[in-house]
Protein backbone atom coordinates (compact mmCIF):
# COMPACT_ATOMS: atom_id res chain seq x y z
CA MET A 1 49.87 56.43 24.91
CA ARG A 2 46.99 57.49 22.82
CA SER A 3 43.71 57.96 24.60
CA ARG A 4 40.46 56.74 23.04
CA VAL A 5 37.87 59.49 22.78
CA PRO A 6 34.29 58.29 23.04
CA GLN A 7 32.10 59.14 20.04
CA PRO A 8 28.62 60.34 20.88
CA GLY A 9 25.92 57.73 20.15
CA LYS A 10 28.34 55.00 19.02
CA GLY A 11 27.50 52.69 21.92
CA ALA A 12 23.78 53.23 21.42
CA ARG A 13 24.02 52.61 17.69
CA GLY A 14 26.06 49.48 18.32
CA ARG A 15 23.52 48.18 20.76
CA ALA A 16 20.74 48.98 18.29
CA ARG A 17 22.56 47.19 15.49
CA ARG A 18 23.12 44.19 17.71
CA ALA A 19 19.45 44.17 18.67
CA ILE A 20 18.40 44.38 15.03
CA GLY A 21 20.84 41.60 14.24
CA VAL A 22 19.28 39.41 16.90
CA VAL A 23 15.80 40.09 15.51
CA ILE A 24 16.95 39.36 11.94
CA ALA A 25 18.63 36.15 13.07
CA ALA A 26 15.52 35.11 14.93
CA LEU A 27 13.40 35.82 11.89
CA ALA A 28 15.81 33.87 9.71
CA VAL A 29 15.63 30.90 12.06
CA ALA A 30 11.85 31.13 12.18
CA CYS A 31 11.61 31.35 8.41
CA GLY A 32 14.08 28.51 8.08
CA LEU A 33 12.00 26.33 10.36
CA ALA A 34 8.85 27.24 8.50
CA GLY A 35 10.62 26.49 5.24
CA ALA A 36 11.78 23.18 6.65
CA GLY A 37 8.16 22.38 7.49
CA VAL A 38 7.11 23.17 3.94
CA ALA A 39 10.00 21.11 2.59
CA THR A 40 9.04 18.20 4.83
CA ALA A 41 5.45 18.41 3.65
CA GLN A 42 6.64 18.38 0.06
CA GLU A 43 9.33 15.70 0.41
CA ASN A 44 7.03 12.94 -0.86
CA PRO A 45 5.76 13.67 -4.37
CA TYR A 46 3.48 10.60 -4.30
CA GLU A 47 0.95 11.73 -1.72
CA ARG A 48 -2.49 11.63 -3.29
CA GLY A 49 -5.70 12.99 -1.82
CA PRO A 50 -6.45 14.86 1.41
CA ASP A 51 -5.11 13.99 4.84
CA PRO A 52 -6.61 10.64 5.86
CA THR A 53 -8.95 10.00 8.77
CA GLU A 54 -10.57 6.88 10.20
CA ASP A 55 -13.75 7.86 8.37
CA SER A 56 -11.97 8.37 5.05
CA ILE A 57 -10.27 4.97 5.01
CA GLU A 58 -13.44 3.20 6.14
CA ALA A 59 -15.58 4.90 3.50
CA ILE A 60 -17.07 2.86 0.66
CA ARG A 61 -15.60 5.41 -1.78
CA GLY A 62 -12.57 7.66 -1.49
CA PRO A 63 -12.01 11.16 -2.88
CA PHE A 64 -11.29 10.15 -6.51
CA SER A 65 -13.90 9.46 -9.18
CA VAL A 66 -13.25 6.14 -10.93
CA ALA A 67 -13.61 4.87 -14.49
CA GLU A 68 -13.51 1.24 -15.68
CA GLN A 69 -11.83 -0.50 -18.60
CA ASN A 70 -12.53 -4.14 -19.53
CA VAL A 71 -9.65 -6.32 -20.72
CA SER A 72 -10.25 -9.29 -23.02
CA SER A 73 -9.78 -12.85 -21.81
CA LEU A 74 -7.69 -13.37 -24.95
CA THR A 75 -4.95 -11.10 -23.58
CA PRO A 76 -1.73 -13.14 -23.27
CA GLY A 77 -0.45 -14.01 -19.81
CA PHE A 78 -3.64 -14.00 -17.75
CA GLY A 79 -7.38 -14.34 -18.21
CA GLY A 80 -8.42 -10.73 -18.75
CA GLY A 81 -10.22 -8.63 -16.17
CA THR A 82 -11.30 -5.11 -15.24
CA ILE A 83 -9.16 -2.03 -14.66
CA TYR A 84 -10.39 0.64 -12.28
CA TYR A 85 -8.57 3.97 -12.39
CA PRO A 86 -8.97 7.52 -11.07
CA THR A 87 -10.27 9.99 -13.64
CA ASP A 88 -8.31 12.86 -12.06
CA THR A 89 -5.04 13.76 -13.79
CA SER A 90 -4.20 16.87 -11.76
CA GLU A 91 -2.17 15.10 -9.07
CA GLY A 92 0.18 13.15 -11.34
CA THR A 93 0.54 9.42 -11.78
CA PHE A 94 -0.72 6.69 -9.47
CA GLY A 95 0.58 3.40 -8.16
CA ALA A 96 -1.02 0.22 -9.53
CA VAL A 97 -2.18 -3.03 -7.95
CA ALA A 98 -3.11 -6.36 -9.57
CA VAL A 99 -5.61 -8.56 -7.68
CA ALA A 100 -6.08 -12.32 -8.23
CA PRO A 101 -8.99 -14.57 -7.18
CA GLY A 102 -8.80 -17.90 -5.42
CA TYR A 103 -9.03 -21.49 -6.62
CA THR A 104 -12.06 -22.07 -8.92
CA ALA A 105 -13.17 -18.46 -8.39
CA SER A 106 -13.55 -15.73 -10.98
CA GLU A 107 -12.63 -12.07 -11.07
CA SER A 108 -16.11 -11.18 -9.83
CA SER A 109 -15.21 -12.55 -6.38
CA MET A 110 -12.66 -9.73 -6.06
CA SER A 111 -14.49 -6.99 -7.94
CA TRP A 112 -15.35 -4.96 -4.83
CA TYR A 113 -11.67 -4.10 -4.33
CA GLY A 114 -11.56 -2.29 -7.69
CA PRO A 115 -13.61 0.86 -7.09
CA ARG A 116 -12.97 0.92 -3.35
CA ILE A 117 -9.18 1.03 -3.63
CA ALA A 118 -9.03 2.96 -6.91
CA SER A 119 -11.12 5.76 -5.42
CA GLN A 120 -8.38 6.23 -2.84
CA GLY A 121 -5.83 6.98 -5.57
CA PHE A 122 -4.64 3.76 -7.25
CA VAL A 123 -5.03 1.95 -10.55
CA VAL A 124 -6.51 -1.45 -9.64
CA PHE A 125 -6.65 -4.47 -11.97
CA THR A 126 -8.86 -7.35 -10.83
CA ILE A 127 -7.98 -10.28 -13.05
CA ASP A 128 -9.26 -13.67 -14.10
CA THR A 129 -6.75 -16.49 -14.22
CA ASN A 130 -6.05 -18.57 -17.30
CA THR A 131 -7.97 -21.46 -15.76
CA ARG A 132 -9.87 -21.66 -12.51
CA TYR A 133 -7.60 -24.48 -11.39
CA ASP A 134 -4.29 -22.62 -11.69
CA GLN A 135 -1.95 -23.13 -8.74
CA PRO A 136 -0.28 -20.37 -6.69
CA GLY A 137 2.88 -20.30 -8.80
CA GLN A 138 0.82 -19.84 -11.94
CA ARG A 139 -1.29 -17.16 -10.29
CA GLY A 140 1.87 -15.34 -9.22
CA ASP A 141 3.10 -15.32 -12.82
CA GLN A 142 -0.28 -14.03 -13.97
CA LEU A 143 -0.28 -11.21 -11.42
CA LEU A 144 3.09 -10.07 -12.77
CA ALA A 145 1.86 -10.41 -16.36
CA ALA A 146 -1.13 -8.24 -15.45
CA LEU A 147 1.15 -5.55 -14.01
CA ASP A 148 3.29 -5.68 -17.15
CA TYR A 149 0.16 -5.26 -19.25
CA LEU A 150 -0.89 -2.22 -17.22
CA VAL A 151 2.48 -0.54 -17.65
CA GLU A 152 3.21 -1.48 -21.27
CA ASP A 153 0.05 -2.38 -23.19
CA SER A 154 -3.04 -1.01 -21.48
CA PRO A 155 -5.01 1.79 -23.18
CA LEU A 156 -3.28 5.17 -23.06
CA ALA A 157 -5.90 6.55 -20.68
CA VAL A 158 -4.78 3.90 -18.20
CA ARG A 159 -1.03 3.54 -18.66
CA SER A 160 -0.49 7.32 -18.76
CA ARG A 161 -1.77 7.39 -15.19
CA ILE A 162 0.58 4.70 -13.86
CA ASP A 163 3.98 5.08 -12.24
CA PRO A 164 5.77 1.87 -13.31
CA ASP A 165 8.01 1.99 -10.23
CA ARG A 166 5.09 1.85 -7.78
CA LEU A 167 3.40 -1.52 -8.18
CA GLY A 168 1.83 -4.07 -5.85
CA VAL A 169 -0.12 -7.34 -5.73
CA MET A 170 -3.06 -8.74 -3.82
CA GLY A 171 -4.82 -12.08 -3.98
CA HIS A 172 -7.24 -14.38 -2.20
CA SER A 173 -6.57 -18.01 -1.22
CA MET A 174 -4.41 -19.49 -4.00
CA GLY A 175 -4.35 -15.95 -5.36
CA GLY A 176 -2.89 -14.93 -2.00
CA GLY A 177 -0.35 -17.70 -2.37
CA GLY A 178 0.25 -16.23 -5.81
CA ALA A 179 0.88 -12.81 -4.27
CA LEU A 180 3.66 -14.39 -2.18
CA GLU A 181 5.05 -16.08 -5.30
CA ALA A 182 5.00 -12.79 -7.23
CA SER A 183 6.76 -11.01 -4.36
CA ALA A 184 9.48 -13.62 -4.26
CA ASP A 185 9.96 -13.40 -8.03
CA ARG A 186 9.92 -9.61 -8.31
CA PRO A 187 11.50 -7.87 -5.31
CA SER A 188 10.99 -4.46 -6.95
CA LEU A 189 7.30 -4.60 -6.04
CA ARG A 190 6.36 -2.05 -3.41
CA ALA A 191 3.61 -3.94 -1.54
CA SER A 192 1.97 -7.35 -1.27
CA ILE A 193 -1.30 -8.31 0.46
CA PRO A 194 -2.09 -12.06 0.60
CA LEU A 195 -5.70 -12.56 1.77
CA THR A 196 -6.45 -15.82 3.61
CA PRO A 197 -3.58 -17.21 1.53
CA TRP A 198 -3.04 -20.84 0.56
CA ASN A 199 0.27 -22.30 -0.58
CA LEU A 200 2.09 -25.59 -0.08
CA ASP A 201 5.35 -23.64 0.32
CA LYS A 202 5.45 -22.42 3.93
CA THR A 203 8.74 -20.52 3.96
CA TRP A 204 9.23 -17.09 2.39
CA SER A 205 12.53 -15.86 3.76
CA GLU A 206 13.52 -14.66 0.28
CA VAL A 207 10.72 -12.06 0.11
CA ARG A 208 11.88 -8.43 0.19
CA VAL A 209 8.52 -6.79 -0.56
CA PRO A 210 6.59 -5.18 2.35
CA THR A 211 3.92 -7.80 3.04
CA PHE A 212 0.60 -7.58 4.89
CA ILE A 213 -0.97 -11.00 5.47
CA ILE A 214 -4.65 -11.20 6.40
CA GLY A 215 -5.91 -14.47 7.88
CA ALA A 216 -9.31 -15.57 9.21
CA GLU A 217 -9.85 -17.15 12.62
CA ASN A 218 -12.35 -19.77 11.44
CA ASP A 219 -10.70 -20.58 8.11
CA SER A 220 -11.12 -24.31 7.54
CA ILE A 221 -9.55 -24.29 4.05
CA ALA A 222 -6.32 -22.38 4.65
CA SER A 223 -6.19 -22.37 8.42
CA VAL A 224 -4.07 -19.64 9.96
CA ARG A 225 -2.12 -22.28 11.90
CA THR A 226 -0.88 -23.99 8.73
CA HIS A 227 -0.88 -21.10 6.27
CA ALA A 228 -1.13 -17.41 7.20
CA GLU A 229 0.81 -17.61 10.47
CA PRO A 230 3.76 -19.66 9.21
CA PHE A 231 3.89 -17.50 6.08
CA TYR A 232 4.15 -14.38 8.24
CA GLU A 233 6.69 -15.85 10.63
CA SER A 234 8.89 -17.10 7.77
CA LEU A 235 9.20 -13.61 6.28
CA PRO A 236 12.46 -11.90 7.31
CA ALA A 237 12.36 -10.33 10.76
CA THR A 238 13.80 -7.14 9.28
CA LEU A 239 11.05 -6.86 6.65
CA ASP A 240 8.26 -4.30 6.92
CA LYS A 241 5.40 -6.72 7.51
CA ALA A 242 2.13 -7.20 9.38
CA TYR A 243 -0.35 -9.96 10.17
CA LEU A 244 -4.05 -9.34 10.80
CA GLU A 245 -6.37 -12.16 11.84
CA LEU A 246 -10.04 -11.45 11.31
CA ASN A 247 -12.17 -12.34 14.33
CA ALA A 248 -14.68 -15.19 13.75
CA ALA A 249 -14.20 -14.93 9.98
CA THR A 250 -14.07 -17.71 7.40
CA HIS A 251 -11.85 -18.37 4.39
CA PHE A 252 -14.26 -16.46 2.17
CA ALA A 253 -14.31 -13.22 4.17
CA PRO A 254 -12.22 -11.44 1.49
CA ASN A 255 -14.85 -12.16 -1.19
CA THR A 256 -17.40 -9.65 0.09
CA SER A 257 -17.07 -5.98 0.98
CA ASN A 258 -15.28 -5.81 4.32
CA THR A 259 -14.39 -2.55 6.03
CA THR A 260 -11.61 -4.04 8.17
CA ILE A 261 -9.86 -5.56 5.15
CA ALA A 262 -10.35 -2.38 3.14
CA LYS A 263 -9.13 0.16 5.70
CA TYR A 264 -5.90 -1.66 6.52
CA SER A 265 -5.23 -2.73 2.92
CA ILE A 266 -5.63 0.88 1.78
CA SER A 267 -3.33 2.02 4.59
CA TRP A 268 -0.72 -0.58 3.62
CA LEU A 269 -0.82 0.30 -0.07
CA LYS A 270 -0.63 4.01 0.70
CA ARG A 271 2.23 3.55 3.14
CA PHE A 272 4.37 1.40 0.85
CA ILE A 273 3.35 2.01 -2.76
CA ASP A 274 3.03 5.76 -2.20
CA SER A 275 5.53 6.02 0.70
CA ASP A 276 2.78 8.06 2.34
CA THR A 277 3.64 8.17 6.03
CA ARG A 278 0.34 9.91 6.79
CA TYR A 279 -1.16 6.40 6.82
CA GLU A 280 1.28 4.82 9.27
CA GLN A 281 -0.93 6.05 12.12
CA PHE A 282 -3.47 3.37 11.17
CA LEU A 283 -0.86 0.58 11.20
CA CYS A 284 1.36 1.57 14.12
CA PRO A 285 0.86 0.96 16.95
CA ALA A 286 -0.93 -2.29 16.22
CA PRO A 287 -4.67 -1.69 15.75
CA SER A 288 -7.26 -3.54 17.79
CA GLY A 289 -11.02 -3.88 17.94
CA LEU A 290 -13.88 -6.33 17.84
CA ALA A 291 -13.15 -7.30 14.23
CA ILE A 292 -9.51 -8.17 14.96
CA GLU A 293 -8.61 -11.46 16.66
CA GLU A 294 -4.86 -10.81 16.49
CA TYR A 295 -2.43 -8.34 14.98
CA ARG A 296 1.36 -8.60 14.61
CA GLU A 297 3.68 -6.00 13.14
CA THR A 298 7.28 -4.79 12.88
CA CYS A 299 6.68 -1.10 13.64
CA PRO A 300 8.06 1.46 13.12
CA TYR A 301 8.27 0.92 9.39
CA THR A 302 11.32 1.95 7.44
CA GLY A 303 10.31 1.53 3.78
C-alpha cells in the first residue's frame, strides 16, 4: 500500500484557489445581473424621450421640438390637414397617429392634439374629411388613407421619421366611430383612441387593436350608455383595452385642450405604439381623480 505524503502548502493553495474561484464566480454573477439589467433596459428600441413622470405627461409640451407641414385638401383619400412631427432625428424613427374630427367639424377642432402629442415623440396628422357630413365608415377609410399618405407620399422630412409598422388612429364623435372602423379594417394598427365616439354599429368583437375609449358623463349626443360603454364592452375580453369616462364633461370635451385626455392618450400611445412599458404605471392600476367619473381596464397589459 502506497502512502500519500502531504505536500507543504498544497492544502492552503487549494483553499486559496477555491476562495478566488468563489470570488470570480460571484463577480461573474454580479456582472451577469448587471448586464441583464442593461439588456432589459435596451430590449425596446422604440423608447423615445426621458423617463416619464406625472408632470411630463401632463405638460402642454413634451421634450421634442415640433415642426408643421400643411397638406393640400386636394390630396386623394381625405381632405388634407396638418402634420406635426419632431425635429429631432437622433433617436431614430417615430410612430405615427392620424386624428379625425367629428360630424360637421373641421381639422381645427382637433388641432391641439398635434403639437401636444408630437412633442412627446410621435408624428401626428390631424385631418379634414372629404365632406363635413361623412359617416363613421367613411371617416375610418380616410384615417387609413391619411396613414398611407404619411408612410408613402408625405414629404421626405416627414416620412423618413416614420416607422410604418407603428401606426395608430384617434377621432372625435363620428371620427371616433371612424377610429373603431379603421381598427376593424386594419388589425395591424398598434393603437386606437375613440373620443366620445358615435357609431350606429354597437358591436366590435372583431377588433384586435389595443383600444382606449374616452366617454363623457354628460354627453347628450353620443351618450356613454348607448355608445362608449357598449363599444367598450363589445371589444374582446382578451383585448388590451380601457374605458375612461370624463366627470361632468360634455360631448365636445375632446375639442379643447384637456389634460386628462392628453395624459392618458399619450400613455396609451406610448404603451402600445412604442411598446414602452415605462408608461404602464399611468394606466395600471386604474387611475382615479376628480376628473374621472369611471375607469375600466384589462390590466396587466400584454401587447
